[in-house]
Amino acid sequence: MGSTSEGDHGFAGVGRRALIKRSAALGLVSVPAMSFLSACASGGGDDTGAGTAEGKTSKGNPFGAKKGSKLDVVVFKGGYGDDYARAWEADFGKKLGITSSHTGTQEITGKLQPRFNAGNPPDIVDDSGAQKINIDVLYKNGQLLDLAEVLDAPSVDDPARKVRDTLIPGTLDPGMQEGKIVALNYIYTVWGLWYSGKLFEEKGWQPPKTWDDFLAICKDAKSQGIGGLAHQGKYPYYINVALMDLIAKKGGLDAMKAIDNLDPKAFVGSDAAQAAAEAVYEVVEKGYLMPGTNGLSHTESQTRWNQYKAAFITCGSWLENEQLKQTPPDFDMKFLPMPPLSGSALPFEAIRAGSGEPFVIPSKAGNLPAAKEFMRRMLSKEWSTLFAKQANSLTILKDGVDPGVRLRPGTQSTVEASKAAGDHTFRYLYTEWYGEMGTALEAASNELMARRIQPKEWLKRCQAAVDKQAKDPASKKNHRD
Amino acid sequence: MRKGQYRFVTGFLLVPVALYLIFVIWPYIQTIGYSLTDWKGQSQTFRFVGLDNYRALFQDDIFLEAVWHNILFLIFIPVITILLALFFAFMLNAGGRSRAGGVRGVEGAAFYKILYFFPQVLSLAILAVLFNAVYRSDGGGLLNGLLIKTGLVDADNPVEWLNEPNMVLWALMVVVVWHGVGFYLVLFSAAMQSIPRDIYEAALIDGASRNQSFFRITLPLLWDSVQTAWVYLGIVAMDMFVLVSAMTQNMGAYGGGPDHHSDVMSTVMMRNFLYYGKSGYACAMGVVMLLLTLVLSVVTLRATRRERIEF
């Protein structure tokens, strides 16, 4: 989940209601099953790719993108909007004479699943959001192009270097399936806590460097009628940012990899996991959560936090752009690495960082040369700066933003946090690799936050999810060292 | 029939039948086919796995729990909705006792009818937004706001209506009932108005009470409408997809939370189909849903069959 706009799902099925009523009037009692069944059936279709539209290759056009051809772009319109993509497409048309058809949508699955199935997918897709098609699923079906060709092409800014060498190290990893890069996670994201610089100044709080400092601020906030920690309870993905970050910091990278590698002692038997669960549970038990936060959606709780109803919130760096309209002008949004528990293996500065928002090129795209060229240009300084301006976020291109561009305070603080972190970054991959296990971990965390289970039970449930995933024969191919 | 007439009629029937076969029956058959494979939903490559999906299905706690939730909905939604609608319809049409001794509704019946029908014009999507605001889990929610103001609920611990395992199904049911009662009220009203007045008046002269005239006259003469309502509401109860996915806590995708306590068959199916990429498995769920719904409709129609009363 690179960025999120989950609030809207479910609405796709609305039209069915009218259908059901009408059909029921005809005496078709079995209609609900029917409408699902017909959703189930694929359109069939042939599996032949159509890699036409090949033009002449040249130094500035290594893939031979053909002038006058068309490019079909589908972009997830979530926390980052889709203005940046329109700006790119306009530039692409101007420079290469290739016009684009643009689709900005939150319903990636609904719009694209039938097209993938029928063998006529778009040329380039930002496959993100709550309704993304999971990358592992697409990959297993042979629908994704191996991006090595793009990554080994000469960079737009410096033709002497390969595109691959102009990126922030490690940012390609999450797009890897069985050793091949099949998704370009374009946006550089950091995850952690966020606070309002203004509120902290008013209250005289210092950004906490340790978990105890964090608890002290929560306590003080509570005594003044403000919530301590807010989280996007309806989507337990977010509280797992806190829980999993604490595990990684406490136990180091091995504790993190144990989860990704489905270790039989990833949770039960892991001191780091136990310490993290107990720490977060303490926040719940002491009443430091913003009241009601467990049941709020991401926009609801983030907006409450913007109204100074809570000191901290967990989120990734899409937060600033997503909340642009709700944030007071003097809010002074700031990023904070997760404050570590005592005796942590990683320092305070360490952050969960990496790339999100996967862009993919379908292997059966109609205009492959133009799609590859488009992706190559995404990794140019010009387009990276366009993105930073339009979407208030960084890209995986090293120093990818023109120094003349002034960033918003939250984005600026993530730049500083990344610099301070240096090599101390970590990144979970189970969220990309194992959708079903991720869901089970989230469900368990929600129960923990609602005080329906204790840390011990949480560990057991998480371990059960890991063990279940480990038994699935399809899980064996993913491993990280 | 005259010569050529058969051909003429058949010609007209052929197109709809063909459309029905292509768009209704063929997907059914495809689904049954897919349910025997490990299809992942994003391409046409899959392996035949026989009945493995079905075997897995009967050990899938989440799906079995979802079936149970649908059954609960199936029991409560029609009963509550129909009882309320009948009660209101009766009050609006025959509940009042005028001074002159005739049979009529309570004062302002026409106005109430419009008022009650109002929820029906809202789409389910709007309904979800509306009730999300009602059930909101902090002081900003309608219910929590009221309860906190009246001191019944502690402001620091508001009720998380949709995040309580024991409450979430009922919270959803309230929405469906609120939405449906008005429609069935109007349906029953129309049926009641076609009951001849003199039957009531005769009963009234014989000294029948309101209860007696309801149970002895209204209900038997309304039976066809009640049966129809039952079938419609049964369909609603077997579905519930939109409300669950738009209102309840996220379980990866399509709602169903907290911890699958509000999952219904359709949300579990869609999650497996699209989010987990277990499309063949989801098709098996679809087939089971089809069978369940068929059994259900046969049972409903059989169980409610009784002699028609002509008037």
Short mmCIF file of N, CA and C in Angstrom, two decimals, chain A residues 191-194 208-211 214 229 238-247 249 280 312-315 335-341 344 346-352 426:
data_model
loop_
_atom_site.label_atom_id
_atom_site.label_comp_id
_atom_site.label_asym_id
_atom_site.label_seq_id
_atom_site.Cartn_x
_atom_site.Cartn_y
_atom_site.Cartn_z
N TRP A 191 7.90 5.99 6.83
CA TRP A 191 6.78 5.72 7.71
C TRP A 191 7.19 6.02 9.15
N GLY A 192 6.25 6.42 9.95
CA GLY A 192 6.55 6.66 11.35
C GLY A 192 5.45 7.47 11.99
N LEU A 193 5.85 8.31 12.95
CA LEU A 193 4.88 9.15 13.64
C LEU A 193 4.92 10.56 13.05
N TRP A 194 3.82 11.30 13.23
CA TRP A 194 3.73 12.68 12.78
C TRP A 194 3.18 13.54 13.91
N PRO A 208 9.94 13.35 21.09
CA PRO A 208 10.52 12.30 21.92
C PRO A 208 11.59 11.49 21.19
N LYS A 209 12.64 11.13 21.92
CA LYS A 209 13.71 10.32 21.33
C LYS A 209 13.63 8.87 21.80
N THR A 210 12.88 8.64 22.87
CA THR A 210 12.75 7.26 23.37
C THR A 210 11.27 6.99 23.62
N TRP A 211 10.96 5.71 23.79
CA TRP A 211 9.57 5.31 24.02
C TRP A 211 9.05 5.91 25.32
N PHE A 214 8.05 9.35 24.77
CA PHE A 214 6.80 9.33 24.01
C PHE A 214 5.61 9.14 24.96
N LEU A 229 -2.01 9.17 21.17
CA LEU A 229 -1.78 8.60 19.85
C LEU A 229 -3.10 8.43 19.11
N TYR A 238 -2.37 0.80 9.52
CA TYR A 238 -1.59 1.91 10.06
C TYR A 238 -1.01 1.61 11.44
N ILE A 239 -1.77 0.93 12.29
CA ILE A 239 -1.22 0.67 13.62
C ILE A 239 -0.13 -0.40 13.50
N ASN A 240 -0.22 -1.20 12.46
CA ASN A 240 0.86 -2.15 12.23
C ASN A 240 2.17 -1.45 11.86
N VAL A 241 2.07 -0.23 11.33
CA VAL A 241 3.30 0.55 11.11
C VAL A 241 4.01 0.72 12.44
N ALA A 242 3.26 1.12 13.47
CA ALA A 242 3.87 1.32 14.78
C ALA A 242 4.38 0.01 15.36
N LEU A 243 3.53 -1.01 15.36
CA LEU A 243 3.92 -2.28 15.97
C LEU A 243 5.14 -2.89 15.30
N MET A 244 5.11 -2.93 13.97
CA MET A 244 6.19 -3.59 13.24
C MET A 244 7.49 -2.77 13.31
N ASP A 245 7.35 -1.44 13.32
CA ASP A 245 8.55 -0.61 13.44
C ASP A 245 9.22 -0.84 14.79
N LEU A 246 8.42 -0.95 15.83
CA LEU A 246 9.01 -1.19 17.15
C LEU A 246 9.73 -2.53 17.17
N ILE A 247 9.14 -3.52 16.53
CA ILE A 247 9.80 -4.84 16.47
C ILE A 247 11.14 -4.72 15.76
N LYS A 249 13.01 -2.13 15.27
CA LYS A 249 14.01 -1.34 15.98
C LYS A 249 14.55 -2.09 17.19
N VAL A 280 2.87 -1.19 22.93
CA VAL A 280 1.70 -0.57 22.31
C VAL A 280 0.45 -0.81 23.17
N PHE A 312 0.07 12.60 18.43
CA PHE A 312 0.77 11.86 17.38
C PHE A 312 -0.21 11.09 16.51
N ILE A 313 0.24 10.79 15.31
CA ILE A 313 -0.50 9.85 14.46
C ILE A 313 0.51 9.02 13.69
N THR A 314 0.13 7.78 13.39
CA THR A 314 1.02 6.94 12.58
C THR A 314 0.64 7.09 11.11
N CYS A 315 1.63 7.21 10.27
CA CYS A 315 1.30 7.28 8.83
C CYS A 315 2.58 7.25 8.01
N PHE A 335 7.57 15.10 10.70
CA PHE A 335 7.75 13.66 10.76
C PHE A 335 8.66 13.29 11.92
N LEU A 336 8.40 12.13 12.52
CA LEU A 336 9.22 11.66 13.63
C LEU A 336 9.45 10.16 13.49
N PRO A 337 10.73 9.72 13.52
CA PRO A 337 10.96 8.27 13.50
C PRO A 337 10.32 7.65 14.74
N MET A 338 9.91 6.40 14.62
CA MET A 338 9.28 5.74 15.76
C MET A 338 10.26 5.71 16.94
N PRO A 339 9.87 6.30 18.10
CA PRO A 339 10.80 6.31 19.23
C PRO A 339 11.05 4.89 19.72
N PRO A 340 12.30 4.48 19.85
CA PRO A 340 12.61 3.08 20.14
C PRO A 340 12.40 2.72 21.62
N LEU A 341 12.14 1.44 21.86
CA LEU A 341 12.07 0.91 23.21
C LEU A 341 13.48 0.88 23.78
N SER A 344 17.04 -1.04 22.32
CA SER A 344 16.78 -1.37 20.93
C SER A 344 18.08 -1.55 20.15
N LEU A 346 18.39 -0.90 16.88
CA LEU A 346 18.56 0.21 15.94
C LEU A 346 18.40 1.54 16.69
N PRO A 347 19.10 2.57 16.22
CA PRO A 347 19.05 3.86 16.91
C PRO A 347 17.72 4.59 16.64
N PHE A 348 17.52 5.67 17.36
CA PHE A 348 16.32 6.48 17.18
C PHE A 348 16.14 6.91 15.73
N GLU A 349 17.23 7.30 15.08
CA GLU A 349 17.14 7.86 13.72
C GLU A 349 16.67 6.85 12.67
N ALA A 350 16.79 5.57 12.99
CA ALA A 350 16.42 4.56 11.99
C ALA A 350 14.96 4.71 11.61
N ILE A 351 14.68 4.60 10.32
CA ILE A 351 13.30 4.72 9.88
C ILE A 351 12.92 3.60 8.93
N ARG A 352 11.63 3.33 8.92
CA ARG A 352 11.12 2.48 7.85
C ARG A 352 11.03 3.38 6.64
N PHE A 426 15.02 0.49 7.19
CA PHE A 426 14.55 -0.89 7.07
C PHE A 426 13.23 -0.87 6.36
#
